[in-house]
PDB file of C-alpha atoms in Angstrom:
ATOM      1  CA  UNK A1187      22.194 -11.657  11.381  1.00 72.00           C
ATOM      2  CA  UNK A1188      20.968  -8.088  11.829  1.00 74.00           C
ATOM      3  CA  UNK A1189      22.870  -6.921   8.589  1.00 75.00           C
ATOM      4  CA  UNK A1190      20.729  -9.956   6.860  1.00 77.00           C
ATOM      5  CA  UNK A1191      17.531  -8.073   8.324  1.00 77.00           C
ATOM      6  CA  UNK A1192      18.353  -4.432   7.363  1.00 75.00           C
ATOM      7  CA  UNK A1193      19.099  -5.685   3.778  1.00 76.00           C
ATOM      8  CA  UNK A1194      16.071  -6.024   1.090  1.00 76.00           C
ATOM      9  CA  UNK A1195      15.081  -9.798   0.797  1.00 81.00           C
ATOM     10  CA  UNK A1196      15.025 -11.448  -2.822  1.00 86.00           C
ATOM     11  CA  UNK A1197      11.573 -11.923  -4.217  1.00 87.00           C
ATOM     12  CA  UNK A1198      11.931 -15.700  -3.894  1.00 92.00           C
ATOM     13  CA  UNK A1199      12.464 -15.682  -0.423  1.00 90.00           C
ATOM     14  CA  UNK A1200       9.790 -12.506   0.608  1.00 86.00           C
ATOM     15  CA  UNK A1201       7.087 -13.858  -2.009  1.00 86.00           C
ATOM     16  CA  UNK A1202       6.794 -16.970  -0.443  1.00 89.00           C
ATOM     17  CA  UNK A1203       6.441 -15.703   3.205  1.00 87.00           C
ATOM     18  CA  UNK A1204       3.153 -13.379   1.990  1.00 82.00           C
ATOM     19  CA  UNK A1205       1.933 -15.621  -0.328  1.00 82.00           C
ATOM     20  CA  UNK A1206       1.941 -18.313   2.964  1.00 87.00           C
ATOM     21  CA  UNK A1207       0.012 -15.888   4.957  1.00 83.00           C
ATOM     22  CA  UNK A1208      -3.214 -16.309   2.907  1.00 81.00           C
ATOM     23  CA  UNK A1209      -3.445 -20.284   3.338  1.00 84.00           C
ATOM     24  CA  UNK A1210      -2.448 -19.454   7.282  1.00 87.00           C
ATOM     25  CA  UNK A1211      -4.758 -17.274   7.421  1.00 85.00           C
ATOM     26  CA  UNK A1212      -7.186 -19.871   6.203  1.00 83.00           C
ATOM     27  CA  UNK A1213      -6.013 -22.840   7.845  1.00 87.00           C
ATOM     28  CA  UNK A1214      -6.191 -21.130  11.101  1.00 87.00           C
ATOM     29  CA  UNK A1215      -8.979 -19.083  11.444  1.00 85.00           C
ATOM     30  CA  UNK A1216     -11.234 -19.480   8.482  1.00 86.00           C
ATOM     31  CA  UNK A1217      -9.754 -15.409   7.396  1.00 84.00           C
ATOM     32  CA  UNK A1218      -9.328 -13.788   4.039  1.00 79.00           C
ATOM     33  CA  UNK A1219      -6.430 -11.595   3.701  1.00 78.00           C
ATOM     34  CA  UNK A1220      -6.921  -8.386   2.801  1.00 77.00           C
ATOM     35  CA  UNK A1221      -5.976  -4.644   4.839  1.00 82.00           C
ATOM     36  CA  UNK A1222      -8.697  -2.243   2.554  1.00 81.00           C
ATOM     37  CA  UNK A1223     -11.294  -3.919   4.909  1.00 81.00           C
ATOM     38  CA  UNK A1224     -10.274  -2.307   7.826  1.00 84.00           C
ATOM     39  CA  UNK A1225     -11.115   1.341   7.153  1.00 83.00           C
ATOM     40  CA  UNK A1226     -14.418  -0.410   6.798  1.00 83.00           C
ATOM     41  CA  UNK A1227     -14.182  -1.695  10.548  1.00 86.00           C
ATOM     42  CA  UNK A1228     -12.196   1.148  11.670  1.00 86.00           C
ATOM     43  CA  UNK A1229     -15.270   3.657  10.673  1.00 85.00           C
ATOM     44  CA  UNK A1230     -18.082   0.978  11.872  1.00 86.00           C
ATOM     45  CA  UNK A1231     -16.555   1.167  15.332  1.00 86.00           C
ATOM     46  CA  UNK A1232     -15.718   5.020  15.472  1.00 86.00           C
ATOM     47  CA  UNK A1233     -18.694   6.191  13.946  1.00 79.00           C
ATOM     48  CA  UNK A1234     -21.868   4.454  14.985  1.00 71.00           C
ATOM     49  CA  UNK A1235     -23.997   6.584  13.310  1.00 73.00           C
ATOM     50  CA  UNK A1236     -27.357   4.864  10.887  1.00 81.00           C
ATOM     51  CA  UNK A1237     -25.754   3.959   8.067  1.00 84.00           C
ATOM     52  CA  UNK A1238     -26.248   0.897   6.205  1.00 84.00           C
ATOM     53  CA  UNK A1239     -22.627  -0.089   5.238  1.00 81.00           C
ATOM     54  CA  UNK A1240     -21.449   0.338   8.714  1.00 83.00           C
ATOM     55  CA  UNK A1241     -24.400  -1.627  10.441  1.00 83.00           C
ATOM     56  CA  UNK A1242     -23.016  -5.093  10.481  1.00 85.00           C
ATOM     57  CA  UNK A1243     -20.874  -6.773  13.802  1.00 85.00           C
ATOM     58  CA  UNK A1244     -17.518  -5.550  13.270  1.00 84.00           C
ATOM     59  CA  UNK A1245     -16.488  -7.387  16.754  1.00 87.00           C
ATOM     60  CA  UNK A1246     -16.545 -10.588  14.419  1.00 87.00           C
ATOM     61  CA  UNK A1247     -13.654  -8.749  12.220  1.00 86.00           C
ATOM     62  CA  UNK A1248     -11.012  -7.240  15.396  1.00 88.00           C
ATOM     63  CA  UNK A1249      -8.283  -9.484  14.154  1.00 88.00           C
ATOM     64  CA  UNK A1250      -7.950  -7.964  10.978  1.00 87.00           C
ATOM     65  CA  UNK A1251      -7.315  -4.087  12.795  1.00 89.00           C
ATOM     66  CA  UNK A1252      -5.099  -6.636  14.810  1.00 91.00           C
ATOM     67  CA  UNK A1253      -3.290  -7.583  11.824  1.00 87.00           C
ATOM     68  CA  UNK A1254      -3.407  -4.012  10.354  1.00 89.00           C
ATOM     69  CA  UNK A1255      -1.403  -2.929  13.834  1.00 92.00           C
ATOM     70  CA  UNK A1256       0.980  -5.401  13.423  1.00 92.00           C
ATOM     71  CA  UNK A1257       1.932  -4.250   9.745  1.00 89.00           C
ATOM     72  CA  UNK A1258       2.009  -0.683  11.095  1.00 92.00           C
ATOM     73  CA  UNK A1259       4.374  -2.109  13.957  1.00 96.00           C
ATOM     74  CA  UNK A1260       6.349  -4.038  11.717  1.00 91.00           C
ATOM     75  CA  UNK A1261       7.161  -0.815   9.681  1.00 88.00           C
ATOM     76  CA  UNK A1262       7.710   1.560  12.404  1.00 92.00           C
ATOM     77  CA  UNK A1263      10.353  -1.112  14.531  1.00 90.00           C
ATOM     78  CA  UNK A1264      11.889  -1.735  10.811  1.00 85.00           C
ATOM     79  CA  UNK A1265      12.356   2.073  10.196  1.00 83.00           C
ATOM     80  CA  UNK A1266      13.619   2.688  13.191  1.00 87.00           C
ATOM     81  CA  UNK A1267      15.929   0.175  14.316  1.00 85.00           C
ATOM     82  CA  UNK A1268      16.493  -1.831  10.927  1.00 82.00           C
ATOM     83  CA  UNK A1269      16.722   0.869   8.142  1.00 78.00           C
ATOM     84  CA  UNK A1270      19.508   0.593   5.637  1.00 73.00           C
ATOM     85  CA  UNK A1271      21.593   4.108   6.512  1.00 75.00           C
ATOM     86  CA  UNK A1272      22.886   3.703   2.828  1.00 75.00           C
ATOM     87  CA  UNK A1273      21.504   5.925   0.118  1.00 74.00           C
ATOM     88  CA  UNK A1274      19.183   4.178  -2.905  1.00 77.00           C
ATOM     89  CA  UNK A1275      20.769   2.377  -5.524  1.00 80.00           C
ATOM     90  CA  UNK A1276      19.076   3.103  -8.726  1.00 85.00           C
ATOM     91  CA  UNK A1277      19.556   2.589 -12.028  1.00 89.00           C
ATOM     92  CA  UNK A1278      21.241   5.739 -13.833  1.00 90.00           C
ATOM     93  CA  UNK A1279      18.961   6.502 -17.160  1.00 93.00           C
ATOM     94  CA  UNK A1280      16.197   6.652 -13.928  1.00 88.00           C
ATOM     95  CA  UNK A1281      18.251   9.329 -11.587  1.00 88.00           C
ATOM     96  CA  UNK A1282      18.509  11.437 -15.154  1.00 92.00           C
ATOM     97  CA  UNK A1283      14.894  10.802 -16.047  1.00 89.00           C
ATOM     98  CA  UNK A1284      13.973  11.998 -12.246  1.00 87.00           C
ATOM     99  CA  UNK A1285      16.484  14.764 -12.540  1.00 89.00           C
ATOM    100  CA  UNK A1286      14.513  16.113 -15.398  1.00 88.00           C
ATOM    101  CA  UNK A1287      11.715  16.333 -13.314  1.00 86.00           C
ATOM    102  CA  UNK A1288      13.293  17.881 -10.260  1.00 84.00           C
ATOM    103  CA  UNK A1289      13.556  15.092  -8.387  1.00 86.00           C
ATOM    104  CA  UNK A1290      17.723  15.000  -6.877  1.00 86.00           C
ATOM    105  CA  UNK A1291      17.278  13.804  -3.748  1.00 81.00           C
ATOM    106  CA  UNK A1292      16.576  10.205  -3.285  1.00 78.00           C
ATOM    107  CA  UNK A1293      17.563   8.880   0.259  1.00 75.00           C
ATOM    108  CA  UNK A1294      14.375   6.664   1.163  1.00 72.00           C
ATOM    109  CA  UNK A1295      11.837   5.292  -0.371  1.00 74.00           C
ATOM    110  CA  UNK A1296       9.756   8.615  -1.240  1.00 81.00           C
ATOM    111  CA  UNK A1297      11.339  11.253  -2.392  1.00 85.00           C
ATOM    112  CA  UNK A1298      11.292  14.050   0.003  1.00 82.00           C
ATOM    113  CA  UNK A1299      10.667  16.810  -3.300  1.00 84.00           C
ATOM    114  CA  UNK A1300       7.442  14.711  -3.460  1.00 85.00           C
ATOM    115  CA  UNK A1301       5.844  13.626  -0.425  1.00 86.00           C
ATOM    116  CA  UNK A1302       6.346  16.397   2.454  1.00 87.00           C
ATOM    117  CA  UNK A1303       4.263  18.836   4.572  1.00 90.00           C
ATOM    118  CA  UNK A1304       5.716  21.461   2.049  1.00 89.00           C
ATOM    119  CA  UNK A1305       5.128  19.362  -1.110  1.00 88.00           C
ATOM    120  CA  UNK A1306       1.860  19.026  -0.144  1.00 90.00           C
ATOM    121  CA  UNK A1307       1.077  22.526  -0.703  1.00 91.00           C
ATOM    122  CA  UNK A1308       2.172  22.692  -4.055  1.00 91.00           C
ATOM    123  CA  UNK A1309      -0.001  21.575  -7.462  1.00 91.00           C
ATOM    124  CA  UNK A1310       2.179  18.001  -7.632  1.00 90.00           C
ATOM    125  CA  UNK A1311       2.340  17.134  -4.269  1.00 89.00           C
ATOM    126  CA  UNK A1312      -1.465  18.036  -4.039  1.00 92.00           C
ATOM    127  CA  UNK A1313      -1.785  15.431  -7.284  1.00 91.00           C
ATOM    128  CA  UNK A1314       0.482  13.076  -5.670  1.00 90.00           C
ATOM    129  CA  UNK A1315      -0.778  12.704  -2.436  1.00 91.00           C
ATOM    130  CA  UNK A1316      -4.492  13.933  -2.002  1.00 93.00           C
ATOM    131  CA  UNK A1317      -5.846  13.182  -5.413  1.00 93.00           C
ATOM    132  CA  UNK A1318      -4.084  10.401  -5.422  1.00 91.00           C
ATOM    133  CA  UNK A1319      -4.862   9.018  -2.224  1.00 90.00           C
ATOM    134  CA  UNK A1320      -8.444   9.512  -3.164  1.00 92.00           C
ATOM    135  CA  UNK A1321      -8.300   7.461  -6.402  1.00 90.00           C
ATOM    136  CA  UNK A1322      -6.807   4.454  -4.180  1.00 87.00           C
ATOM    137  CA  UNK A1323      -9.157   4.577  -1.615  1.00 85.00           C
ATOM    138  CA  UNK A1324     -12.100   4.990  -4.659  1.00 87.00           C
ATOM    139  CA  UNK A1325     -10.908   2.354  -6.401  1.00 86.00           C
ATOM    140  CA  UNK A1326     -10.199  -0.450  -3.640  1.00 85.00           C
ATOM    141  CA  UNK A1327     -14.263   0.426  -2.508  1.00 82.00           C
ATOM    142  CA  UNK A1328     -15.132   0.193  -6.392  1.00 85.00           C
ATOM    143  CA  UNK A1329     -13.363  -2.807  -6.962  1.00 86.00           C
ATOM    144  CA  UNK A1330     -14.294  -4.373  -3.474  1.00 84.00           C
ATOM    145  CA  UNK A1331     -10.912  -4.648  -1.991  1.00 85.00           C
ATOM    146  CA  UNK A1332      -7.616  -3.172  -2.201  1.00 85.00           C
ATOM    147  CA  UNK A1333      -4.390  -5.131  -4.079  1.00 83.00           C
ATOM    148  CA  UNK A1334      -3.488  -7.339  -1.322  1.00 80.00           C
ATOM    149  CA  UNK A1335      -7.174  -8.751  -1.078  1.00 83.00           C
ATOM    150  CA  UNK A1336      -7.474  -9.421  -4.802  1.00 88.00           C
ATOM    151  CA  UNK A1337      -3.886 -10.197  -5.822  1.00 85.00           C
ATOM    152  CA  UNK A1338      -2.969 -12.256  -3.076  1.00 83.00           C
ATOM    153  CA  UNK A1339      -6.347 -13.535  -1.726  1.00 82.00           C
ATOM    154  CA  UNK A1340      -8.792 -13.830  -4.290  1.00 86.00           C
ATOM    155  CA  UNK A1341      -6.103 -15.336  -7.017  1.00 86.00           C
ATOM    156  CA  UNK A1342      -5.112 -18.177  -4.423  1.00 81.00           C
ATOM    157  CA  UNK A1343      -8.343 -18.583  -4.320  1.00 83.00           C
ATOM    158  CA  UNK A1344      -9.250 -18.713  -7.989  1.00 89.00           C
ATOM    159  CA  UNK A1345     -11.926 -16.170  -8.031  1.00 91.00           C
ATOM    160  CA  UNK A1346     -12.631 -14.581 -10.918  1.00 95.00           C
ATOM    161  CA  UNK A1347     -13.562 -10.841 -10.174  1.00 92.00           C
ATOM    162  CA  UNK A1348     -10.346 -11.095  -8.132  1.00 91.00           C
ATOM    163  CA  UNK A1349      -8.390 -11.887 -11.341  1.00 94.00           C
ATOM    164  CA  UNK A1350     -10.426  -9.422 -13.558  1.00 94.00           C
ATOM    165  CA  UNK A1351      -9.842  -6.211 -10.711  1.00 91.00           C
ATOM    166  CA  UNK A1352      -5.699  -7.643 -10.129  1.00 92.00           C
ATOM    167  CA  UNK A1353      -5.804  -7.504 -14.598  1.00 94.00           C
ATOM    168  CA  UNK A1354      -7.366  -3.510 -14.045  1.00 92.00           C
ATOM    169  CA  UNK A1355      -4.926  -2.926 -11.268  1.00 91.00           C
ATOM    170  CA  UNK A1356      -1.827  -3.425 -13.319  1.00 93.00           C
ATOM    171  CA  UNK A1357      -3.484  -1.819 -16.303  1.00 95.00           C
ATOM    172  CA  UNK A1358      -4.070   1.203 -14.201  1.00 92.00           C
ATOM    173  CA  UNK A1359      -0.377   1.248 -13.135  1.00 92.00           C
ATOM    174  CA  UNK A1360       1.368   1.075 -16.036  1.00 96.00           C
ATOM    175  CA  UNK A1361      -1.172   3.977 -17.687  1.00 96.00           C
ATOM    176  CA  UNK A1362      -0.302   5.794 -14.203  1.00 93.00           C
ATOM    177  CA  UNK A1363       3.758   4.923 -14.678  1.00 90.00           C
ATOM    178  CA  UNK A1364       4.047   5.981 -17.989  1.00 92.00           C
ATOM    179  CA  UNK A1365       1.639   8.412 -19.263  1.00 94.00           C
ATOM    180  CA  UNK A1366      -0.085  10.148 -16.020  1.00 93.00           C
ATOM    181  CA  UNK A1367       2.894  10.219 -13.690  1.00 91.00           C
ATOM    182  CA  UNK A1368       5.430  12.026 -16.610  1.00 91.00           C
ATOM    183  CA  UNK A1369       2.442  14.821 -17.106  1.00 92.00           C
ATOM    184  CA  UNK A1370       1.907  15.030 -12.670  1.00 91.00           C
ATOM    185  CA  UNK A1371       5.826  15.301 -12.528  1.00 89.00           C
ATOM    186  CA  UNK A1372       6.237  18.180 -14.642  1.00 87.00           C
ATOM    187  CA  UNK A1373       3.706  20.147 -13.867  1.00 84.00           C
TER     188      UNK A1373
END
């Protein structure tokens, strides 16, 4: 059974289990699923200073830093005690495309010539990481909510900006995966 857990689950079997969180979600407590919502809370209850986008009762919201723990949880108890000691299987045209970019050493899933304290130092990491960081956090503001919210939430739920932002959000990724990331990568 563990070697079941440690190995990645198909797509028909780990699909279904998120997509059934939204109608639980709904079913139970009459809660939309979505994580980008709780930096919202997060800063509301940290900083109570007089701004307007903070000034709303974030008591009524706790379960979803609740649920936000739980992922973090999840991912720190699967790291630890359930990670797959074997190295990343990936296709071969991909290692030699990475390889061009100096990019060797694939043992999880971020490279470590990417995302480090001493990659972050450097003009790619910085790109990777900060810029890029900002640009997700921008966007899932601008858009009002992150992937999970509109992808999985707002499409169950047949709402349209939902579909029009999850349209821009794949758009956005494939201009990111195959013209922006090849430029970032060799810089």
């Amino acid at each position: 059974m563990l070697e079941l857990i440690r190995e990645p689950w198909p797509w028909y079997i780990a699909g279904p289990l998120v997509g059934l969180t939204v109608p639980a979600l709904l079913i139970i407590g009459n809660k939309a699923f979505g994580i980008s919502a709780s930096l919202r809370h997060t800063c509301a209850m940290c900083l109570p200073a007089n701004i307007k986008f903070f000034k709303y009762d974030w008591k009524k919201e706790i379960w979803n830093m609740f649920f936000v723990f739980g992922i973090l949880l999840g991912g720190v108890i699967a790291y630890s005690f359930l990670s797959n000691p074997n190295p990343i299987i990936i296709d071969g045209n991909l290692q030699t495309e990475l390889a061009g970019y100096g990019i060797t050493e694939i043992y999880g899933m971020l490279p470590e010539q990417l995302f480090s304290w001493e990659s972050l130092f450097t003009l790619k990491g910085f790109f990777m990481m900060v810029v890029g960081g900002f640009f997700i956090g921008f966007g899932s503001r601008y858009a009002g909510g992150c992937t999970s919210g509109h992808a999985i939430s707002g499409l169950s739920n047949l709402q349209l900006p939902s579909l029009i932002a999850t349209c821009c959000f794949f758009i956005g990724g494939l201009i990111m995966a195959n013209i922006i990331l090849p430029f970032i990568l060799s810089l």
